[in-house]
Amino acid sequence: MPAWANIADVANAAVNAVAEAAPAAAETAAPAAFTPDATMVNKGDVAWMLVASALVLMMSVPALALFYGGLVRTKNMLSVLMQVLTIVCVAALVWFSWGYSMTFTSTGSPFPQYVGGLDKIFLKGVDPTTFAATFSNGVYLPEYVFVIFQMTFACITPALIVGAFAERVKFTPLIIFTVLWLTFAYFPIAHMVWYWPGPDFLHAAPTDVGKMWGWGALDFAGGTVVHINAGVAGLIGCLVIGKRIGYKSEPMPPHSLVMTMIGASLLWIGWFGFNAGSGLEANAFGALAFINTLVATAAAGAMWALIEQVVHRKPSLLGAASGVVAGLVAITPAAGFAHPGTAIILGAVASAGCFFFVTTVKNLLKYDDTLDVFGIHAVGGIIGAIGTGIVAAPQFGGQGWIDYTAPVAKAGAYDLVGQVTTQLWAVGLTVVWTGTVSLVLFLLLKFTIGLRPSAEVEVEGLDINAHGERAYNY
């Protein structure tokens, strides 16, 4: 009996030892955390994304500057060029300093669904050995490439705003507004729409996403982030600043539609980087975004000219250029989702909607949106954002949506009504967020350092008074 007792004791001890060792063995056998490496980077993707980044930068300088500059009077041409150029410079530095971190991190933030933290402030921890996710499992970009591409979006968005109150804003308050607006409007909205950890990580952290991404809102290249965001801010700005002296009582024709045509054409070319580059890879979906950007814009330009032919009996170059921009704006959120056929319809519908706003609604409400930033960018962006929910539907040839919460991404079940509802919620949140932030910032500046130059300066022109130069010396 004592012998058997000893054997039992030994057996029990062995069982206990195995039981204690099991968790440690399980930990040892657990798969290591996924870590991207240089073998997952494709040189073709890198080359395309760097080219796309340069194209998007061209959209700001010189394209947007020339487009806006040609539409104002001669005495304010240089001021518009200077405003756009300086905003691009300042926005790039703000993006480097804290913008990238606030947009594309979630750690260190008290409200990670709404805005990122400051863990990557001044690009801390970003170097040639770090990587950014694309939309494909196991495919990555050098993080610097992603930083550069997204920087160009942050540069053009606040530059769009200045067209709403061109010819009547002081330079220094505008630049201060740009820094504050980027911080409190652009970065949070971009985070809510675009932040996620990537297809190889989302299944393990399904809640580590921006608010609107978590809703399932679709915005391929910035309908909410760029165009509705900037367009609503522009409307608030023109209302707070007030109308131009002589508005509706004296002629204010564009001083150079040639410049405007050059700017619009360069915008269209640059927009291929804007939209096709937003796929983050040199693949078929980049080609889809490219062709959609081409045909939707063509339809919008033709539609505006056709409407003017019917209404005014004379299609104008200004109208055609406006239609082109309206089409570019509308297809932006849908570029990677729509079939080219539905992209054409979306572009035409957006062009008609924007025409109605800039020719009818603007006159009825009597607000002085100088270069129709709200009428084209906000209205076109809203039509495009809501329309994305329709044109992305597989039954209309769209690409649907991808379920990235699966370890290997797969197509998700598409609910047309549910998706359109989600798009409406995303539009609503964007309008309320940027509208509130913009109103507070404009009022704060108006009642402190002032937003508007004196009447004498405005009448003489901003070029010579604000910058000591003239655009043209004859």
CSV table of C-alpha atoms in Angstrom, one decimal, residues 5-470:
chain,number,residue,atom,x,y,z
A,5,ALA,CA,0.6,5.6,-2.4
A,6,ASN,CA,4.1,6.7,-3.5
A,7,ILE,CA,3.3,5.9,-7.1
A,8,ALA,CA,0.0,7.8,-6.9
A,9,ASP,CA,1.8,10.8,-5.4
A,10,VAL,CA,4.3,10.8,-8.2
A,11,ALA,CA,1.5,10.5,-10.8
A,12,ASN,CA,-0.5,13.4,-9.3
A,13,ALA,CA,2.6,15.5,-9.3
A,14,ALA,CA,3.3,14.7,-12.9
A,15,VAL,CA,-0.3,15.7,-13.9
A,16,ASN,CA,-0.1,18.9,-11.9
A,17,ALA,CA,3.2,19.8,-13.6
A,18,VAL,CA,1.8,19.2,-17.0
A,19,ALA,CA,-1.3,21.3,-16.2
A,20,GLU,CA,0.9,24.1,-15.0
A,21,ALA,CA,3.1,24.0,-18.0
A,22,ALA,CA,0.2,23.9,-20.5
A,23,PRO,CA,-0.5,27.7,-20.5
A,24,ALA,CA,3.2,28.5,-21.0
A,25,ALA,CA,3.4,26.0,-23.8
A,26,ALA,CA,0.3,27.5,-25.4
A,27,GLU,CA,1.8,31.0,-25.2
A,28,THR,CA,5.0,29.7,-26.8
A,29,ALA,CA,3.0,28.1,-29.6
A,30,ALA,CA,0.8,31.2,-30.2
A,31,PRO,CA,1.5,32.8,-33.6
A,32,ALA,CA,3.6,36.0,-33.4
A,33,ALA,CA,2.0,39.3,-34.0
A,34,PHE,CA,1.7,40.3,-37.7
A,35,THR,CA,4.5,42.6,-38.7
A,36,PRO,CA,4.8,44.0,-42.3
A,37,ASP,CA,8.2,44.0,-43.9
A,38,ALA,CA,9.9,45.2,-47.0
A,39,THR,CA,9.0,42.1,-49.0
A,40,MET,CA,5.4,43.2,-48.9
A,41,VAL,CA,6.2,46.5,-50.8
A,42,ASN,CA,5.8,46.6,-54.5
A,43,LYS,CA,8.0,49.1,-56.4
A,44,GLY,CA,5.2,49.7,-58.9
A,45,ASP,CA,2.9,50.8,-56.1
A,46,VAL,CA,5.5,53.1,-54.7
A,47,ALA,CA,6.3,54.7,-58.1
A,48,TRP,CA,2.6,55.2,-58.9
A,49,MET,CA,1.8,56.7,-55.5
A,50,LEU,CA,4.7,59.2,-55.7
A,51,VAL,CA,3.5,60.3,-59.1
A,52,ALA,CA,-0.1,60.5,-57.8
A,53,SER,CA,1.1,62.7,-54.9
A,54,ALA,CA,2.8,65.1,-57.4
A,55,LEU,CA,-0.4,65.2,-59.4
A,56,VAL,CA,-2.5,66.2,-56.3
A,57,LEU,CA,0.0,68.9,-55.4
A,58,MET,CA,-0.3,70.3,-58.9
A,59,MET,CA,-4.1,70.6,-58.3
A,60,SER,CA,-3.3,73.3,-55.7
A,61,VAL,CA,-0.3,75.0,-57.3
A,62,PRO,CA,-0.7,76.0,-60.0
A,63,ALA,CA,-4.2,74.5,-61.0
A,64,LEU,CA,-6.5,75.8,-58.2
A,65,ALA,CA,-4.6,79.1,-58.0
A,66,LEU,CA,-5.0,79.8,-61.7
A,67,PHE,CA,-8.6,78.6,-61.7
A,68,TYR,CA,-9.5,81.0,-58.9
A,69,GLY,CA,-7.2,83.8,-60.0
A,70,GLY,CA,-8.7,84.0,-63.4
A,71,LEU,CA,-12.2,84.4,-62.0
A,72,VAL,CA,-11.5,87.4,-59.8
A,73,ARG,CA,-10.9,91.0,-60.9
A,74,THR,CA,-7.4,92.1,-62.0
A,75,LYS,CA,-6.8,94.0,-58.8
A,76,ASN,CA,-7.1,90.8,-56.8
A,77,MET,CA,-5.5,88.3,-59.0
A,78,LEU,CA,-2.2,88.2,-57.1
A,79,SER,CA,-3.8,88.1,-53.7
A,80,VAL,CA,-5.6,84.8,-54.7
A,81,LEU,CA,-2.4,83.3,-56.0
A,82,MET,CA,-0.6,84.3,-52.8
A,83,GLN,CA,-3.4,82.9,-50.6
A,84,VAL,CA,-3.4,79.5,-52.3
A,85,LEU,CA,0.3,79.2,-52.4
A,86,THR,CA,0.8,80.2,-48.7
A,87,ILE,CA,-2.0,77.9,-47.5
A,88,VAL,CA,-0.3,75.0,-49.3
A,89,CYS,CA,3.0,75.8,-47.6
A,90,VAL,CA,1.5,76.2,-44.1
A,91,ALA,CA,-0.8,73.1,-44.4
A,92,ALA,CA,2.2,70.9,-45.4
A,93,LEU,CA,4.1,72.0,-42.3
A,94,VAL,CA,1.0,71.5,-40.0
A,95,TRP,CA,0.5,68.1,-41.5
A,96,PHE,CA,4.1,67.2,-40.7
A,97,SER,CA,3.9,68.6,-37.2
A,98,TRP,CA,0.7,67.2,-35.9
A,99,GLY,CA,-1.8,66.6,-38.7
A,100,TYR,CA,-0.6,63.1,-39.7
A,101,SER,CA,-0.7,61.9,-36.1
A,102,MET,CA,-4.1,63.4,-35.4
A,103,THR,CA,-5.5,61.8,-38.6
A,104,PHE,CA,-3.9,58.3,-38.8
A,105,THR,CA,-3.3,57.2,-35.2
A,106,SER,CA,-5.8,56.1,-32.5
A,107,THR,CA,-3.4,55.6,-29.6
A,108,GLY,CA,-3.0,58.4,-27.1
A,109,SER,CA,-6.4,59.9,-28.0
A,110,PRO,CA,-9.2,60.3,-25.4
A,111,PHE,CA,-11.7,60.0,-28.3
A,112,PRO,CA,-10.1,57.5,-30.7
A,113,GLN,CA,-13.2,57.2,-32.9
A,114,TYR,CA,-13.2,61.0,-33.5
A,115,VAL,CA,-9.6,62.1,-33.7
A,116,GLY,CA,-6.1,60.6,-33.4
A,117,GLY,CA,-3.5,61.3,-30.7
A,118,LEU,CA,-0.1,62.8,-30.9
A,119,ASP,CA,2.0,59.7,-30.8
A,120,LYS,CA,3.5,60.5,-34.2
A,121,ILE,CA,3.8,64.2,-33.7
A,122,PHE,CA,6.6,65.6,-36.0
A,123,LEU,CA,6.5,62.1,-37.6
A,124,LYS,CA,7.9,60.5,-34.5
A,125,GLY,CA,8.6,56.8,-35.2
A,126,VAL,CA,8.1,57.2,-38.9
A,127,ASP,CA,11.2,56.3,-40.9
A,128,PRO,CA,12.2,54.3,-44.1
A,129,THR,CA,11.6,51.0,-42.2
A,130,THR,CA,8.0,51.7,-41.2
A,131,PHE,CA,5.0,50.8,-43.4
A,132,ALA,CA,1.4,51.9,-44.1
A,133,ALA,CA,-1.4,49.5,-45.1
A,134,THR,CA,-3.1,49.5,-48.5
A,135,PHE,CA,-6.5,47.8,-49.1
A,136,SER,CA,-5.0,44.4,-49.8
A,137,ASN,CA,-3.8,41.7,-47.4
A,138,GLY,CA,-0.1,41.6,-47.3
A,139,VAL,CA,0.5,44.7,-49.5
A,140,TYR,CA,2.1,47.7,-48.0
A,141,LEU,CA,3.6,51.1,-48.8
A,142,PRO,CA,6.6,52.8,-47.1
A,143,GLU,CA,5.0,55.0,-44.5
A,144,TYR,CA,6.6,58.1,-45.9
A,145,VAL,CA,4.8,57.5,-49.2
A,146,PHE,CA,1.5,57.5,-47.4
A,147,VAL,CA,2.4,60.5,-45.4
A,148,ILE,CA,3.3,62.4,-48.6
A,149,PHE,CA,0.1,61.4,-50.5
A,150,GLN,CA,-2.2,62.4,-47.6
A,151,MET,CA,-0.3,65.6,-47.1
A,152,THR,CA,-1.3,66.8,-50.5
A,153,PHE,CA,-5.0,66.4,-49.6
A,154,ALA,CA,-4.5,68.4,-46.5
A,155,CYS,CA,-2.9,71.1,-48.6
A,156,ILE,CA,-5.7,71.5,-51.2
A,157,THR,CA,-8.7,71.3,-48.9
A,158,PRO,CA,-8.3,74.6,-47.0
A,159,ALA,CA,-7.1,76.3,-50.2
A,160,LEU,CA,-10.6,75.5,-51.7
A,161,ILE,CA,-12.3,77.5,-49.0
A,162,VAL,CA,-10.7,80.9,-50.0
A,163,GLY,CA,-12.8,81.1,-53.2
A,164,ALA,CA,-16.0,81.6,-51.2
A,165,PHE,CA,-14.8,85.0,-49.9
A,166,ALA,CA,-12.2,86.0,-52.4
A,167,GLU,CA,-11.5,89.7,-52.9
A,168,ARG,CA,-12.5,90.7,-49.3
A,169,VAL,CA,-10.4,88.9,-46.7
A,170,LYS,CA,-7.2,89.9,-44.9
A,171,PHE,CA,-4.2,87.7,-45.4
A,172,THR,CA,-3.0,87.1,-41.8
A,173,PRO,CA,-6.4,86.1,-40.3
A,174,LEU,CA,-6.9,83.7,-43.3
A,175,ILE,CA,-3.7,81.9,-42.5
A,176,ILE,CA,-4.5,81.7,-38.8
A,177,PHE,CA,-7.9,80.3,-39.7
A,178,THR,CA,-6.2,77.7,-41.9
A,179,VAL,CA,-4.1,76.3,-39.1
A,180,LEU,CA,-7.0,76.2,-36.7
A,181,TRP,CA,-9.5,74.8,-39.2
A,182,LEU,CA,-7.1,72.0,-40.2
A,183,THR,CA,-6.7,71.1,-36.6
A,184,PHE,CA,-10.3,71.1,-35.5
A,185,ALA,CA,-12.2,70.3,-38.7
A,186,TYR,CA,-10.1,68.6,-41.3
A,187,PHE,CA,-8.0,66.3,-39.2
A,188,PRO,CA,-11.0,65.0,-37.1
A,189,ILE,CA,-13.2,64.4,-40.2
A,190,ALA,CA,-10.4,62.7,-42.1
A,191,HIS,CA,-9.8,60.5,-39.1
A,192,MET,CA,-13.5,59.6,-38.8
A,193,VAL,CA,-13.8,58.7,-42.5
A,194,TRP,CA,-10.4,57.2,-43.3
A,195,TYR,CA,-8.7,55.9,-40.2
A,196,TRP,CA,-8.4,52.1,-39.8
A,197,PRO,CA,-5.4,49.8,-39.0
A,198,GLY,CA,-5.4,47.9,-42.4
A,199,PRO,CA,-6.8,44.6,-43.7
A,200,ASP,CA,-4.3,42.5,-41.8
A,201,PHE,CA,-5.1,44.0,-38.4
A,202,LEU,CA,-8.8,45.0,-38.5
A,203,HIS,CA,-10.1,41.5,-37.7
A,204,ALA,CA,-8.1,41.5,-34.5
A,205,ALA,CA,-9.2,45.0,-33.6
A,206,PRO,CA,-12.6,45.6,-35.2
A,207,THR,CA,-13.3,48.8,-33.2
A,208,ASP,CA,-10.0,50.5,-34.0
A,209,VAL,CA,-11.6,52.6,-36.7
A,210,GLY,CA,-12.8,56.2,-37.2
A,211,LYS,CA,-16.5,56.8,-36.5
A,212,MET,CA,-17.7,57.0,-40.0
A,213,TRP,CA,-15.5,54.2,-41.2
A,214,GLY,CA,-17.1,52.1,-38.4
A,215,TRP,CA,-20.6,53.0,-39.8
A,216,GLY,CA,-19.5,51.7,-43.1
A,217,ALA,CA,-19.6,55.0,-44.9
A,218,LEU,CA,-18.0,54.9,-48.4
A,219,ASP,CA,-15.8,57.8,-49.4
A,220,PHE,CA,-13.1,56.6,-51.9
A,221,ALA,CA,-11.2,59.9,-52.3
A,222,GLY,CA,-12.7,62.6,-50.2
A,223,GLY,CA,-16.3,63.7,-51.0
A,224,THR,CA,-16.9,64.3,-47.3
A,225,VAL,CA,-13.4,64.9,-46.1
A,226,VAL,CA,-12.4,67.4,-48.8
A,227,HIS,CA,-15.4,68.8,-50.7
A,228,ILE,CA,-18.3,69.0,-48.3
A,229,ASN,CA,-15.9,69.9,-45.6
A,230,ALA,CA,-14.4,72.9,-47.5
A,231,GLY,CA,-17.7,73.9,-49.2
A,232,VAL,CA,-19.6,74.3,-46.0
A,233,ALA,CA,-16.7,76.2,-44.4
A,234,GLY,CA,-16.7,78.5,-47.4
A,235,LEU,CA,-20.4,79.2,-47.1
A,236,ILE,CA,-20.0,80.0,-43.4
A,237,GLY,CA,-17.0,82.3,-44.2
A,238,CYS,CA,-18.8,84.3,-46.9
A,239,LEU,CA,-21.8,84.8,-44.6
A,240,VAL,CA,-19.7,86.0,-41.7
A,241,ILE,CA,-17.5,88.2,-43.7
A,242,GLY,CA,-20.4,89.7,-45.8
A,243,LYS,CA,-20.8,90.6,-49.4
A,244,ARG,CA,-18.3,92.4,-51.6
A,245,ILE,CA,-18.7,96.1,-52.0
A,246,GLY,CA,-20.7,96.7,-55.1
A,247,TYR,CA,-22.0,93.1,-55.3
A,248,LYS,CA,-25.1,93.0,-57.6
A,249,SER,CA,-24.8,96.8,-58.2
A,250,GLU,CA,-21.7,96.9,-60.4
A,251,PRO,CA,-20.2,94.4,-62.9
A,252,MET,CA,-17.6,92.0,-61.5
A,253,PRO,CA,-16.7,89.8,-64.5
A,254,PRO,CA,-13.7,87.3,-64.4
A,255,HIS,CA,-10.6,89.1,-65.6
A,256,SER,CA,-9.1,86.1,-67.4
A,257,LEU,CA,-11.2,83.1,-68.4
A,258,VAL,CA,-8.0,81.9,-70.2
A,259,MET,CA,-6.4,81.5,-66.8
A,260,THR,CA,-9.5,79.8,-65.5
A,261,MET,CA,-9.5,77.3,-68.5
A,262,ILE,CA,-5.8,76.5,-67.9
A,263,GLY,CA,-6.5,76.0,-64.2
A,264,ALA,CA,-9.6,73.8,-64.8
A,265,SER,CA,-7.7,71.6,-67.3
A,266,LEU,CA,-4.8,71.1,-64.8
A,267,LEU,CA,-7.3,70.3,-62.1
A,268,TRP,CA,-8.7,67.5,-64.2
A,269,ILE,CA,-5.3,66.1,-65.0
A,270,GLY,CA,-4.3,66.3,-61.3
A,271,TRP,CA,-7.5,64.7,-60.2
A,272,PHE,CA,-6.4,61.4,-61.7
A,273,GLY,CA,-3.8,61.3,-58.9
A,274,PHE,CA,-6.4,62.4,-56.4
A,275,ASN,CA,-8.9,59.7,-57.3
A,276,ALA,CA,-6.9,56.8,-58.9
A,277,GLY,CA,-4.2,57.3,-56.3
A,278,SER,CA,-6.7,56.8,-53.4
A,279,GLY,CA,-6.7,53.1,-54.2
A,280,LEU,CA,-3.1,53.1,-52.8
A,281,GLU,CA,-2.0,50.5,-55.4
A,282,ALA,CA,-1.2,50.3,-59.1
A,283,ASN,CA,-4.0,47.8,-59.9
A,284,ALA,CA,-7.3,47.4,-61.6
A,285,PHE,CA,-9.2,49.5,-59.1
A,286,GLY,CA,-6.9,52.4,-59.7
A,287,ALA,CA,-7.8,52.0,-63.4
A,288,LEU,CA,-11.5,51.9,-62.5
A,289,ALA,CA,-11.1,55.1,-60.5
A,290,PHE,CA,-9.2,56.6,-63.4
A,291,ILE,CA,-11.8,55.9,-66.1
A,292,ASN,CA,-14.6,57.0,-63.8
A,293,THR,CA,-12.9,60.3,-63.2
A,294,LEU,CA,-12.6,60.8,-66.9
A,295,VAL,CA,-16.1,59.9,-68.0
A,296,ALA,CA,-18.0,61.4,-65.1
A,297,THR,CA,-16.2,64.7,-65.6
A,298,ALA,CA,-16.8,64.6,-69.4
A,299,ALA,CA,-20.5,64.1,-68.8
A,300,ALA,CA,-20.7,66.9,-66.2
A,301,GLY,CA,-19.0,69.4,-68.5
A,302,ALA,CA,-21.2,68.5,-71.4
A,303,MET,CA,-24.3,68.6,-69.3
A,304,TRP,CA,-23.6,72.2,-68.0
A,305,ALA,CA,-23.0,73.4,-71.6
A,306,LEU,CA,-26.2,71.7,-72.7
A,307,ILE,CA,-28.2,73.3,-69.9
A,308,GLU,CA,-26.8,76.7,-70.8
A,309,GLN,CA,-27.6,76.2,-74.5
A,310,VAL,CA,-31.2,75.5,-73.5
A,311,VAL,CA,-31.5,78.2,-70.9
A,312,HIS,CA,-29.4,81.0,-72.3
A,313,ARG,CA,-28.9,79.9,-75.9
A,314,LYS,CA,-25.2,80.4,-75.4
A,315,PRO,CA,-23.0,77.7,-73.8
A,316,SER,CA,-20.2,79.5,-72.0
A,317,LEU,CA,-16.6,78.5,-71.3
A,318,LEU,CA,-17.0,79.5,-67.6
A,319,GLY,CA,-20.1,77.2,-67.5
A,320,ALA,CA,-18.3,74.3,-69.1
A,321,ALA,CA,-15.3,74.7,-66.7
A,322,SER,CA,-17.7,74.9,-63.8
A,323,GLY,CA,-19.4,71.7,-64.9
A,324,VAL,CA,-16.0,69.9,-65.2
A,325,VAL,CA,-15.2,70.8,-61.6
A,326,ALA,CA,-18.7,69.7,-60.5
A,327,GLY,CA,-18.2,66.3,-62.1
A,328,LEU,CA,-14.7,65.9,-60.6
A,329,VAL,CA,-16.2,66.7,-57.1
A,330,ALA,CA,-19.1,64.4,-57.5
A,331,ILE,CA,-17.2,61.3,-58.7
A,332,THR,CA,-14.5,61.7,-56.0
A,333,PRO,CA,-16.3,59.6,-53.3
A,334,ALA,CA,-17.5,57.0,-55.9
A,335,ALA,CA,-14.5,56.7,-58.1
A,336,GLY,CA,-13.4,53.3,-57.0
A,337,PHE,CA,-16.9,51.9,-56.5
A,338,ALA,CA,-19.0,52.8,-59.6
A,339,HIS,CA,-19.3,51.3,-63.0
A,340,PRO,CA,-18.3,53.8,-65.7
A,341,GLY,CA,-21.9,53.9,-67.0
A,342,THR,CA,-23.3,54.9,-63.6
A,343,ALA,CA,-20.4,57.3,-63.1
A,344,ILE,CA,-21.5,59.2,-66.3
A,345,ILE,CA,-25.0,59.4,-64.8
A,346,LEU,CA,-23.7,60.7,-61.5
A,347,GLY,CA,-21.6,63.3,-63.2
A,348,ALA,CA,-24.5,64.6,-65.2
A,349,VAL,CA,-26.9,64.7,-62.3
A,350,ALA,CA,-24.3,66.5,-60.1
A,351,SER,CA,-23.7,69.1,-62.9
A,352,ALA,CA,-27.4,69.8,-63.1
A,353,GLY,CA,-27.7,70.1,-59.3
A,354,CYS,CA,-24.7,72.5,-59.1
A,355,PHE,CA,-26.0,74.6,-62.0
A,356,PHE,CA,-29.3,75.0,-60.1
A,357,PHE,CA,-27.6,76.1,-56.9
A,358,VAL,CA,-25.2,78.6,-58.4
A,359,THR,CA,-27.7,80.2,-60.7
A,360,THR,CA,-31.0,80.0,-58.8
A,361,VAL,CA,-30.5,79.2,-55.1
A,362,LYS,CA,-27.6,81.6,-54.7
A,363,ASN,CA,-29.7,84.4,-56.2
A,364,LEU,CA,-32.7,83.6,-54.1
A,365,LEU,CA,-30.8,83.6,-50.9
A,366,LYS,CA,-28.6,86.5,-51.9
A,367,TYR,CA,-25.3,85.3,-50.4
A,368,ASP,CA,-22.0,86.3,-52.0
A,369,ASP,CA,-20.1,83.0,-52.6
A,370,THR,CA,-17.6,84.7,-54.9
A,371,LEU,CA,-16.4,81.6,-56.8
A,372,ASP,CA,-19.2,79.2,-55.9
A,373,VAL,CA,-17.3,77.1,-53.5
A,374,PHE,CA,-20.5,76.0,-51.7
A,375,GLY,CA,-22.6,75.6,-54.9
A,376,ILE,CA,-20.0,73.3,-56.6
A,377,HIS,CA,-17.9,71.7,-53.9
A,378,ALA,CA,-20.5,71.2,-51.1
A,379,VAL,CA,-23.5,70.6,-53.3
A,380,GLY,CA,-21.5,68.4,-55.7
A,381,GLY,CA,-19.9,66.6,-52.8
A,382,ILE,CA,-23.3,65.9,-51.2
A,383,ILE,CA,-24.7,64.6,-54.4
A,384,GLY,CA,-21.6,62.4,-55.0
A,385,ALA,CA,-21.5,61.1,-51.4
A,386,ILE,CA,-25.2,60.1,-51.4
A,387,GLY,CA,-25.0,58.8,-54.9
A,388,THR,CA,-22.0,56.6,-54.0
A,389,GLY,CA,-24.4,54.5,-51.9
A,390,ILE,CA,-26.3,53.8,-55.1
A,391,VAL,CA,-23.6,53.5,-57.8
A,392,ALA,CA,-21.5,51.2,-55.5
A,393,ALA,CA,-24.3,48.6,-55.5
A,394,PRO,CA,-23.3,45.4,-57.3
A,395,GLN,CA,-26.7,45.2,-59.1
A,396,PHE,CA,-25.7,48.4,-60.9
A,397,GLY,CA,-22.2,47.2,-61.7
A,398,GLY,CA,-20.6,48.6,-58.6
A,399,GLN,CA,-17.9,47.1,-56.5
A,400,GLY,CA,-20.0,46.8,-53.3
A,401,TRP,CA,-18.0,46.9,-50.1
A,402,ILE,CA,-15.3,44.8,-48.6
A,403,ASP,CA,-15.5,43.1,-45.2
A,404,TYR,CA,-12.1,43.7,-43.7
A,405,THR,CA,-13.0,42.2,-40.4
A,406,ALA,CA,-12.4,38.8,-41.9
A,407,PRO,CA,-8.7,37.6,-41.6
A,408,VAL,CA,-8.7,37.5,-45.4
A,409,ALA,CA,-10.9,40.3,-46.7
A,410,LYS,CA,-14.0,39.3,-48.5
A,411,ALA,CA,-17.0,40.9,-50.2
A,412,GLY,CA,-19.8,42.0,-47.9
A,413,ALA,CA,-23.5,41.7,-48.4
A,414,TYR,CA,-24.8,44.9,-49.9
A,415,ASP,CA,-27.9,46.7,-48.5
A,416,LEU,CA,-28.7,49.5,-50.9
A,417,VAL,CA,-31.2,51.3,-48.6
A,418,GLY,CA,-29.0,50.8,-45.6
A,419,GLN,CA,-25.9,52.1,-47.5
A,420,VAL,CA,-27.6,55.2,-48.7
A,421,THR,CA,-28.8,55.9,-45.1
A,422,THR,CA,-25.3,55.5,-43.9
A,423,GLN,CA,-24.1,58.0,-46.6
A,424,LEU,CA,-26.7,60.5,-45.4
A,425,TRP,CA,-25.5,60.1,-41.8
A,426,ALA,CA,-21.9,60.7,-42.9
A,427,VAL,CA,-22.9,63.8,-44.9
A,428,GLY,CA,-24.9,65.1,-41.9
A,429,LEU,CA,-22.1,64.6,-39.4
A,430,THR,CA,-19.6,66.3,-41.8
A,431,VAL,CA,-21.9,69.3,-42.3
A,432,VAL,CA,-22.6,69.8,-38.6
A,433,TRP,CA,-19.0,69.3,-37.5
A,434,THR,CA,-17.3,71.6,-40.0
A,435,GLY,CA,-20.2,74.1,-39.9
A,436,THR,CA,-19.9,74.4,-36.1
A,437,VAL,CA,-16.1,74.6,-36.1
A,438,SER,CA,-16.0,77.1,-39.0
A,439,LEU,CA,-18.6,79.4,-37.5
A,440,VAL,CA,-16.7,79.5,-34.2
A,441,LEU,CA,-13.4,80.2,-35.8
A,442,PHE,CA,-14.7,82.9,-38.2
A,443,LEU,CA,-16.5,84.7,-35.4
A,444,LEU,CA,-13.5,84.5,-33.1
A,445,LEU,CA,-11.3,86.0,-35.7
A,446,LYS,CA,-13.9,88.6,-36.8
A,447,PHE,CA,-14.3,90.0,-33.3
A,448,THR,CA,-10.6,89.9,-32.4
A,449,ILE,CA,-8.1,90.8,-35.1
A,450,GLY,CA,-10.8,91.2,-37.8
A,451,LEU,CA,-11.3,89.3,-41.1
A,452,ARG,CA,-12.1,92.1,-43.6
A,453,PRO,CA,-9.9,94.9,-44.9
A,454,SER,CA,-11.1,98.5,-44.9
A,455,ALA,CA,-13.5,99.6,-47.6
A,456,GLU,CA,-10.7,101.7,-49.2
A,457,VAL,CA,-8.4,98.7,-49.4
A,458,GLU,CA,-11.1,96.5,-50.8
A,459,VAL,CA,-12.1,99.1,-53.5
A,460,GLU,CA,-8.4,99.7,-54.5
A,461,GLY,CA,-7.6,96.0,-54.5
A,462,LEU,CA,-5.9,93.5,-52.3
A,463,ASP,CA,-2.9,93.0,-54.6
A,464,ILE,CA,-1.2,96.4,-54.0
A,465,ASN,CA,-2.4,96.9,-50.4
A,466,ALA,CA,-1.9,93.5,-48.9
A,467,HIS,CA,1.2,92.4,-50.9
A,468,GLY,CA,2.7,95.6,-52.4
A,469,GLU,CA,2.6,94.1,-55.8
A,470,ARG,CA,0.4,93.9,-58.9
